Amino acid sequence: GAGRISGPAGWLLRLTRPEILPLLQQNNRSGRCIEEVLTPKAVLIKPGSEQTIMQVLAEMGFLTEVKINEDV
């Protein structure tokens, strides 16, 4: 699964398992949405790409959970 936090530079995508990241990077659609890899379980997603990432994760069989933290 994954969670995300809104920010001015994009979205922080937090993955529950590090093996999900290479799958996202290798996918044609989600790979171009990744702005920066912060850790094996945290990725900065380009603004406006969250729906694409969520769709790709769903197609891969991973559930997504959205958490928005206004205090960040």
PDB file of C-alpha atoms in Angstrom:
ATOM      1  CA  GLY A   1       0.000   0.000   0.000  1.00  0.00           C
ATOM      2  CA  ALA A   2       0.955   3.614  -0.171  1.00  0.00           C
ATOM      3  CA  GLY A   3       0.098   6.963   1.369  1.00  0.00           C
ATOM      4  CA  ARG A   4       0.716  10.486   0.191  1.00  0.00           C
ATOM      5  CA  ILE A   5       1.173  13.925   1.667  1.00  0.00           C
ATOM      6  CA  SER A   6       0.455  17.111  -0.240  1.00  0.00           C
ATOM      7  CA  GLY A   7       3.207  19.656  -0.669  1.00  0.00           C
ATOM      8  CA  PRO A   8       4.092  22.582  -2.927  1.00  0.00           C
ATOM      9  CA  ALA A   9       6.680  20.563  -4.862  1.00  0.00           C
ATOM     10  CA  GLY A  10       4.364  17.617  -5.448  1.00  0.00           C
ATOM     11  CA  TRP A  11       3.305  14.587  -3.461  1.00  0.00           C
ATOM     12  CA  LEU A  12       5.225  12.424  -1.055  1.00  0.00           C
ATOM     13  CA  LEU A  13       4.407   8.803  -1.805  1.00  0.00           C
ATOM     14  CA  ARG A  14       5.229   6.474   1.068  1.00  0.00           C
ATOM     15  CA  LEU A  15       5.350   2.794   0.187  1.00  0.00           C
ATOM     16  CA  THR A  16       4.835   0.018   2.679  1.00  0.00           C
ATOM     17  CA  ARG A  17       7.303  -2.279   0.907  1.00  0.00           C
ATOM     18  CA  PRO A  18      10.533  -1.282  -0.867  1.00  0.00           C
ATOM     19  CA  GLU A  19       9.980  -3.817  -3.663  1.00  0.00           C
ATOM     20  CA  ILE A  20       7.116  -1.670  -4.997  1.00  0.00           C
ATOM     21  CA  LEU A  21       9.456   1.155  -6.030  1.00  0.00           C
ATOM     22  CA  PRO A  22      11.266  -0.659  -8.870  1.00  0.00           C
ATOM     23  CA  LEU A  23       7.887  -1.716 -10.272  1.00  0.00           C
ATOM     24  CA  LEU A  24       6.767   1.920 -10.372  1.00  0.00           C
ATOM     25  CA  GLN A  25      10.051   3.054 -11.898  1.00  0.00           C
ATOM     26  CA  GLN A  26       9.899   0.423 -14.659  1.00  0.00           C
ATOM     27  CA  ASN A  27       6.294   1.201 -15.599  1.00  0.00           C
ATOM     28  CA  ASN A  28       6.050   3.603 -18.576  1.00  0.00           C
ATOM     29  CA  ARG A  29       3.255   5.674 -17.036  1.00  0.00           C
ATOM     30  CA  SER A  30       4.310   5.855 -13.394  1.00  0.00           C
ATOM     31  CA  GLY A  31       8.038   6.049 -14.082  1.00  0.00           C
ATOM     32  CA  ARG A  32       7.754   9.505 -15.612  1.00  0.00           C
ATOM     33  CA  CYS A  33       5.667  10.712 -12.653  1.00  0.00           C
ATOM     34  CA  ILE A  34       8.514  10.226 -10.177  1.00  0.00           C
ATOM     35  CA  GLU A  35      10.291  13.491  -9.415  1.00  0.00           C
ATOM     36  CA  GLU A  36      12.834  12.142  -6.925  1.00  0.00           C
ATOM     37  CA  VAL A  37      13.501   8.964  -4.958  1.00  0.00           C
ATOM     38  CA  LEU A  38      14.082   9.934  -1.327  1.00  0.00           C
ATOM     39  CA  THR A  39      14.402   6.441   0.171  1.00  0.00           C
ATOM     40  CA  PRO A  40      13.434   2.948  -1.023  1.00  0.00           C
ATOM     41  CA  LYS A  41      10.026   3.582   0.573  1.00  0.00           C
ATOM     42  CA  ALA A  42       9.533   7.325  -0.059  1.00  0.00           C
ATOM     43  CA  VAL A  43       9.224   9.025  -3.442  1.00  0.00           C
ATOM     44  CA  LEU A  44       8.419  12.586  -4.483  1.00  0.00           C
ATOM     45  CA  ILE A  45       5.719  12.536  -7.159  1.00  0.00           C
ATOM     46  CA  LYS A  46       5.334  15.342  -9.707  1.00  0.00           C
ATOM     47  CA  PRO A  47       2.326  17.628  -9.133  1.00  0.00           C
ATOM     48  CA  GLY A  48      -0.769  16.415 -10.952  1.00  0.00           C
ATOM     49  CA  SER A  49       0.488  12.829 -11.223  1.00  0.00           C
ATOM     50  CA  GLU A  50      -1.233  11.354  -8.210  1.00  0.00           C
ATOM     51  CA  GLN A  51      -4.131   9.814 -10.166  1.00  0.00           C
ATOM     52  CA  THR A  52      -1.727   8.101 -12.565  1.00  0.00           C
ATOM     53  CA  ILE A  53       0.292   6.659  -9.681  1.00  0.00           C
ATOM     54  CA  MET A  54      -2.838   5.462  -7.878  1.00  0.00           C
ATOM     55  CA  GLN A  55      -4.161   3.844 -11.073  1.00  0.00           C
ATOM     56  CA  VAL A  56      -0.869   2.040 -11.762  1.00  0.00           C
ATOM     57  CA  LEU A  57      -0.673   0.807  -8.162  1.00  0.00           C
ATOM     58  CA  ALA A  58      -4.262  -0.477  -8.401  1.00  0.00           C
ATOM     59  CA  GLU A  59      -3.492  -2.254 -11.687  1.00  0.00           C
ATOM     60  CA  MET A  60      -0.507  -3.921 -10.006  1.00  0.00           C
ATOM     61  CA  GLY A  61      -2.781  -5.158  -7.222  1.00  0.00           C
ATOM     62  CA  PHE A  62      -1.611  -2.759  -4.526  1.00  0.00           C
ATOM     63  CA  LEU A  63      -4.202  -0.907  -2.475  1.00  0.00           C
ATOM     64  CA  THR A  64      -3.652   2.779  -1.856  1.00  0.00           C
ATOM     65  CA  GLU A  65      -4.545   4.716   1.249  1.00  0.00           C
ATOM     66  CA  VAL A  66      -4.598   8.490   1.036  1.00  0.00           C
ATOM     67  CA  LYS A  67      -3.593  10.498   4.098  1.00  0.00           C
ATOM     68  CA  ILE A  68      -3.453  14.259   3.905  1.00  0.00           C
ATOM     69  CA  ASN A  69      -1.558  15.982   6.664  1.00  0.00           C
ATOM     70  CA  GLU A  70      -2.208  19.736   6.674  1.00  0.00           C
ATOM     71  CA  ASP A  71       0.499  20.325   9.276  1.00  0.00           C
ATOM     72  CA  VAL A  72       3.386  19.343   6.997  1.00  0.00           C
TER      73      VAL A  72
END
